[in-house]
Short mmCIF file of C-alpha atoms and ligand atoms in Angstrom, two decimals:
data_model
loop_
_atom_site.label_atom_id
_atom_site.label_comp_id
_atom_site.label_asym_id
_atom_site.label_seq_id
_atom_site.Cartn_x
_atom_site.Cartn_y
_atom_site.Cartn_z
CA UNK A 4 0.00 0.00 0.00
CA UNK A 5 1.28 3.46 -0.88
CA UNK A 6 2.38 5.67 2.02
CA UNK A 7 -0.24 8.19 3.10
CA UNK A 8 0.32 11.84 2.32
CA UNK A 9 -0.20 13.66 5.63
CA UNK A 10 -1.47 16.89 4.06
CA UNK A 11 -4.15 14.97 2.12
CA UNK A 12 -5.37 13.37 5.32
CA UNK A 13 -5.36 16.50 7.46
CA UNK A 14 -8.51 16.93 9.53
CA UNK A 15 -10.89 19.46 7.96
CA UNK A 16 -12.31 20.46 11.34
CA UNK A 17 -10.50 20.40 14.68
CA UNK A 18 -12.26 21.29 17.91
CA UNK A 19 -10.23 22.05 21.03
CA UNK A 20 -11.20 21.95 24.70
CA UNK A 21 -8.71 24.57 25.91
CA UNK A 22 -8.21 23.33 29.46
CA UNK A 23 -5.58 23.86 32.15
CA UNK A 24 -5.33 27.66 32.45
CA UNK A 25 -6.05 27.59 36.18
CA UNK A 26 -3.46 24.91 36.96
CA UNK A 27 -0.91 26.68 34.78
CA UNK A 28 -1.31 29.84 36.87
CA UNK A 29 -1.52 28.09 40.25
CA UNK A 30 1.69 26.23 39.44
CA UNK A 31 3.38 29.61 39.10
CA UNK A 32 1.89 30.98 42.32
CA UNK A 33 -0.36 33.34 40.31
CA UNK A 34 -4.12 33.95 40.33
CA UNK A 35 -6.28 31.88 37.95
CA UNK A 36 -7.00 34.90 35.74
CA UNK A 37 -3.31 35.16 34.97
CA UNK A 38 -3.63 31.70 33.42
CA UNK A 39 -6.71 32.71 31.43
CA UNK A 40 -4.82 35.66 29.99
CA UNK A 41 -1.90 33.40 29.04
CA UNK A 42 -4.42 31.01 27.47
CA UNK A 43 -6.04 33.78 25.43
CA UNK A 44 -2.60 34.79 24.17
CA UNK A 45 -2.10 31.24 22.87
CA UNK A 46 -5.14 31.43 20.67
CA UNK A 47 -3.46 33.64 18.07
CA UNK A 48 -0.61 31.18 17.48
CA UNK A 49 -3.03 28.28 17.04
CA UNK A 50 -5.34 30.26 14.74
CA UNK A 51 -2.33 31.15 12.59
CA UNK A 52 -1.00 27.59 12.60
CA UNK A 53 -4.31 25.91 11.74
CA UNK A 54 -4.53 26.77 8.00
CA UNK A 55 -0.83 25.89 7.59
CA UNK A 56 -1.72 22.40 8.89
CA UNK A 57 -4.52 22.06 6.31
CA UNK A 58 -7.28 22.77 8.84
CA UNK A 59 -10.25 24.73 7.45
CA UNK A 60 -12.49 24.76 10.54
CA UNK A 61 -11.27 25.38 14.06
CA UNK A 62 -13.65 25.37 17.02
CA UNK A 63 -12.44 26.52 20.45
CA UNK A 64 -14.25 25.90 23.74
CA UNK A 65 -13.88 29.17 25.65
CA UNK A 66 -16.66 29.04 28.27
CA UNK A 67 -19.13 26.30 29.13
CA UNK A 68 -22.70 26.55 30.41
CA UNK A 69 -21.31 25.03 33.62
CA UNK A 70 -18.51 27.56 34.05
CA UNK A 71 -20.96 30.02 35.70
CA UNK A 72 -20.47 27.87 38.81
CA UNK A 73 -17.05 29.44 39.31
CA UNK A 74 -16.46 32.42 41.61
CA UNK A 75 -18.06 35.70 40.57
CA UNK A 76 -14.60 37.22 40.27
CA UNK A 77 -13.38 34.52 37.88
CA UNK A 78 -16.52 34.70 35.71
CA UNK A 79 -16.38 38.51 35.58
CA UNK A 80 -12.67 38.36 34.77
CA UNK A 81 -13.29 35.90 31.94
CA UNK A 82 -16.11 38.00 30.47
CA UNK A 83 -13.93 41.13 30.60
CA UNK A 84 -11.15 39.16 28.94
CA UNK A 85 -13.43 38.04 26.08
CA UNK A 86 -14.32 41.67 25.39
CA UNK A 87 -10.68 42.67 25.44
CA UNK A 88 -9.71 39.74 23.23
CA UNK A 89 -12.25 40.64 20.55
CA UNK A 90 -11.27 44.31 20.58
CA UNK A 91 -7.58 43.45 20.36
CA UNK A 92 -7.79 40.68 17.76
CA UNK A 93 -10.68 41.73 15.48
CA UNK A 94 -8.62 43.63 12.89
CA UNK A 95 -5.91 40.98 12.70
CA UNK A 96 -8.43 38.13 12.37
CA UNK A 97 -10.20 39.94 9.55
CA UNK A 98 -6.96 40.85 7.77
CA UNK A 99 -5.80 37.23 7.84
CA UNK A 100 -9.01 35.94 6.26
CA UNK A 101 -10.55 34.33 9.33
CA UNK A 102 -14.33 34.05 9.53
CA UNK A 103 -15.42 34.12 13.15
CA UNK A 104 -18.65 32.65 14.53
CA UNK A 105 -19.83 32.16 18.08
CA UNK A 106 -21.88 29.21 19.29
CA UNK A 107 -23.70 28.97 22.59
CA UNK A 108 -26.55 30.61 24.45
CA UNK A 109 -26.13 34.37 24.01
CA UNK A 110 -29.03 35.42 26.23
CA UNK A 111 -27.13 35.69 29.55
CA UNK A 112 -24.20 37.57 28.00
CA UNK A 113 -23.50 41.21 28.72
CA UNK A 114 -24.81 43.52 25.92
CA UNK A 115 -21.36 45.07 25.46
CA UNK A 116 -19.77 41.68 24.82
CA UNK A 117 -22.68 40.60 22.64
CA UNK A 118 -22.32 43.70 20.47
CA UNK A 119 -18.62 43.00 19.92
CA UNK A 120 -19.38 39.36 19.05
CA UNK A 121 -22.05 40.29 16.52
CA UNK A 122 -19.88 42.92 14.91
CA UNK A 123 -16.96 40.52 14.55
CA UNK A 124 -19.26 37.94 12.96
CA UNK A 125 -20.60 40.51 10.50
CA UNK A 126 -17.20 42.02 9.69
CA UNK A 127 -15.64 38.63 8.91
CA UNK A 128 -18.57 36.85 7.26
CA UNK A 129 -17.02 36.90 3.78
CA UNK A 130 -13.68 35.42 4.89
CA UNK A 131 -12.88 31.85 3.91
CA UNK A 132 -9.26 31.07 4.83
CA UNK A 133 -10.20 29.66 8.24
CA UNK A 134 -13.62 29.20 9.84
CA UNK A 135 -13.05 29.94 13.52
CA UNK A 136 -15.90 29.07 15.85
CA UNK A 137 -15.73 30.17 19.47
CA UNK A 138 -17.95 28.24 21.88
CA UNK A 139 -18.96 30.77 24.52
CA UNK A 140 -21.60 29.84 27.07
CA UNK A 141 -21.87 26.60 25.13
CA UNK A 142 -23.14 23.25 26.42
CA UNK A 143 -24.30 20.31 24.32
CA UNK A 144 -27.21 19.42 26.56
CA UNK A 145 -28.43 23.00 26.48
CA UNK A 146 -28.03 23.04 22.68
CA UNK A 147 -29.89 19.74 22.19
CA UNK A 148 -32.64 20.83 24.57
CA UNK A 149 -33.29 24.06 22.70
CA UNK A 150 -33.23 22.12 19.40
CA UNK A 151 -35.84 19.72 20.80
CA UNK A 152 -37.98 22.66 21.92
CA UNK A 153 -37.71 24.32 18.48
CA UNK A 154 -38.75 21.07 16.79
CA UNK A 155 -41.64 20.63 19.23
CA UNK A 156 -42.86 24.15 18.39
CA UNK A 157 -42.61 23.39 14.64
CA UNK A 158 -44.64 20.23 15.15
CA UNK A 159 -47.22 21.89 17.41
CA UNK A 160 -47.74 24.65 14.85
CA UNK A 161 -48.06 22.13 12.01
CA UNK A 162 -44.94 23.16 10.09
CA UNK A 163 -43.33 19.73 10.55
CA UNK A 164 -44.74 16.22 10.98
CA UNK A 165 -43.20 14.29 13.88
CA UNK A 166 -42.46 11.34 11.57
CA UNK A 167 -40.48 13.59 9.26
CA UNK A 168 -37.88 14.54 11.89
CA UNK A 169 -34.44 13.26 10.84
CA UNK A 170 -30.92 13.61 12.25
CA UNK A 171 -30.33 16.26 9.56
CA UNK A 172 -33.42 18.29 10.44
CA UNK A 173 -32.53 18.16 14.14
CA UNK A 174 -28.95 19.27 13.38
CA UNK A 175 -30.31 22.34 11.57
CA UNK A 176 -31.57 23.56 14.96
CA UNK A 177 -28.16 23.25 16.63
CA UNK A 178 -25.90 26.28 17.12
CA UNK A 179 -23.45 24.60 14.75
CA UNK A 180 -25.86 24.57 11.80
CA UNK A 181 -23.82 24.96 8.62
CA UNK A 182 -20.54 23.70 10.11
CA UNK A 183 -19.12 20.28 9.26
CA UNK A 184 -18.75 17.82 12.15
CA UNK A 185 -15.33 17.85 13.83
CA UNK A 186 -12.90 15.20 12.60
CA UNK A 187 -10.70 15.54 15.64
CA UNK A 188 -11.33 16.79 19.18
CA UNK A 189 -8.29 17.73 21.25
CA UNK A 190 -8.38 18.27 25.02
CA UNK A 191 -5.38 19.74 26.77
CA UNK A 192 -4.37 19.43 30.45
CA UNK A 193 -4.59 15.67 30.90
CA UNK A 194 -8.32 15.41 31.65
CA UNK A 195 -9.92 12.62 29.64
CA UNK A 196 -13.52 13.81 29.56
CA UNK A 197 -15.75 15.70 27.16
CA UNK A 198 -17.41 18.14 29.61
CA UNK A 199 -20.57 18.65 27.54
CA UNK A 200 -18.75 19.71 24.35
CA UNK A 201 -20.15 18.90 20.87
CA UNK A 202 -21.71 15.60 21.98
CA UNK A 203 -23.89 15.26 18.89
CA UNK A 204 -21.37 16.64 16.41
CA UNK A 205 -18.49 14.43 17.63
CA UNK A 206 -20.29 11.13 17.12
CA UNK A 207 -17.51 9.98 14.80
CA UNK A 208 -14.70 12.34 15.79
CA UNK A 209 -11.28 11.07 16.73
CA UNK A 210 -10.06 12.20 20.15
CA UNK A 211 -6.64 13.28 21.32
CA UNK A 212 -5.88 13.96 24.97
CA UNK A 213 -2.62 15.68 25.78
CA UNK A 214 -1.10 16.49 29.18
CA UNK A 215 0.11 19.88 27.92
CA UNK A 216 -1.71 22.73 29.68
CA UNK A 217 -3.47 25.10 27.26
CA UNK A 218 -1.17 28.12 27.89
CA UNK A 219 1.77 25.88 26.84
CA UNK A 220 0.05 24.39 23.76
CA UNK A 221 2.06 25.49 20.72
CA UNK A 222 2.07 25.26 16.94
CA UNK A 223 4.47 22.30 17.25
CA UNK A 224 1.99 20.41 19.48
CA UNK A 225 -0.78 21.02 16.95
CA UNK A 226 1.40 19.87 14.05
CA UNK A 227 2.33 16.69 15.88
CA UNK A 228 -1.31 15.83 16.61
CA UNK A 229 -2.36 16.55 13.01
CA UNK A 230 0.38 14.22 11.76
CA UNK A 231 -0.73 11.42 14.05
CA UNK A 232 -4.33 11.92 12.92
CA UNK A 233 -3.26 11.17 9.32
CA UNK A 234 -2.31 7.66 10.39
CA UNK A 235 -5.69 6.82 11.93
CA UNK A 236 -8.12 4.53 10.17
CA UNK A 237 -11.65 5.87 10.38
CA UNK A 238 -14.33 3.33 9.59
CA UNK A 239 -17.63 5.09 10.36
CA UNK A 240 -19.18 1.75 11.26
CA UNK A 241 -18.24 0.14 7.99
CA UNK A 242 -15.58 -2.43 7.09
CA UNK A 243 -12.66 -1.20 5.02
CA UNK A 244 -12.09 -3.24 1.87
C1 IPE B 327 -9.96 26.31 30.88
O1 IPE B 327 -9.06 26.33 31.94
C2 IPE B 327 -10.64 27.64 30.69
C3 IPE B 327 -12.05 27.68 31.10
C4 IPE B 327 -12.75 26.65 31.50
C5 IPE B 327 -12.72 28.96 31.05
P1 IPE B 327 -9.51 26.05 33.45
O2 IPE B 327 -9.87 27.36 34.08
O3 IPE B 327 -10.59 25.02 33.49
O4 IPE B 327 -8.17 25.50 34.07
P2 IPE B 327 -8.04 24.33 35.14
O5 IPE B 327 -8.75 23.13 34.57
O6 IPE B 327 -8.69 24.82 36.40
O7 IPE B 327 -6.56 24.13 35.28
C1 IPE B 328 -14.26 22.64 29.88
O1 IPE B 328 -13.31 22.76 30.88
C2 IPE B 328 -14.72 23.98 29.42
C3 IPE B 328 -13.75 24.82 28.73
C4 IPE B 328 -12.53 24.49 28.41
C5 IPE B 328 -14.21 26.12 28.35
P1 IPE B 328 -13.71 22.69 32.43
O2 IPE B 328 -12.45 22.89 33.17
O3 IPE B 328 -14.83 23.61 32.71
O4 IPE B 328 -14.24 21.20 32.57
P2 IPE B 328 -14.32 20.27 33.85
O5 IPE B 328 -15.01 21.05 34.93
O6 IPE B 328 -12.91 19.93 34.23
O7 IPE B 328 -15.07 19.06 33.40
MG1 MG B 329 -10.55 23.02 33.63
#
């Protein structure tokens, strides 16, 4: 059999659970927010590296529906950081051809942050070099619940017959409508769990768990994982002939 060409087999869509900011900071005797800032600074390197690795879609888990359980100070610090991040990075993202989308429940977000998110989405909507999706106040169970409610309303109002509901029609009600499913999900920081991230969309994703803490995750780490992905045999329930 001919050797595989790694670039041909690069994952189209990588999703990353950016974990370990708190431990990174604590290990340095610093407050957790110091780690979040270091983590946010890592995002640029990974966004730049992704298209070079053949990745077209990159989804980053920034804040989960469960992260509100953290201290008020940490949540407020994270929200302030998201605003700062968008203000600081918007021009650069647009100039480098990145289309930015946000997925998650927007309703509890501060209007100032929401305005910045919407503007960034509008300003970058024609870009195609990299599709960057930021999961902010995102949780799969929340997403699937609101999809079920939307379908129930469609059925109750006679727009859809219950028997006509398909996996595709349900997926159109998810925040990720229009995005391909992730081929590879990476979680940093050594935790081997999914934490309510893209449960539906990752049905056939490959997973990679690395001990590296997110603020230390570099272009080289990404390249190494992409290379190892090329060697995986994905069967999708079938038998390879
Ligand atoms: C990930 O880092 C960032 C968010 C969840 C917002 P953590 O803050 O979870 O870092 P650890 O897991 O406590 O080290
Ligand atoms: C998942 O990390 C959420 C994000 C990376 C944004 P958490 O640190 O919140 O997950 P758990 O609590 O360890 O499962
Ligand atoms: Mg964590």
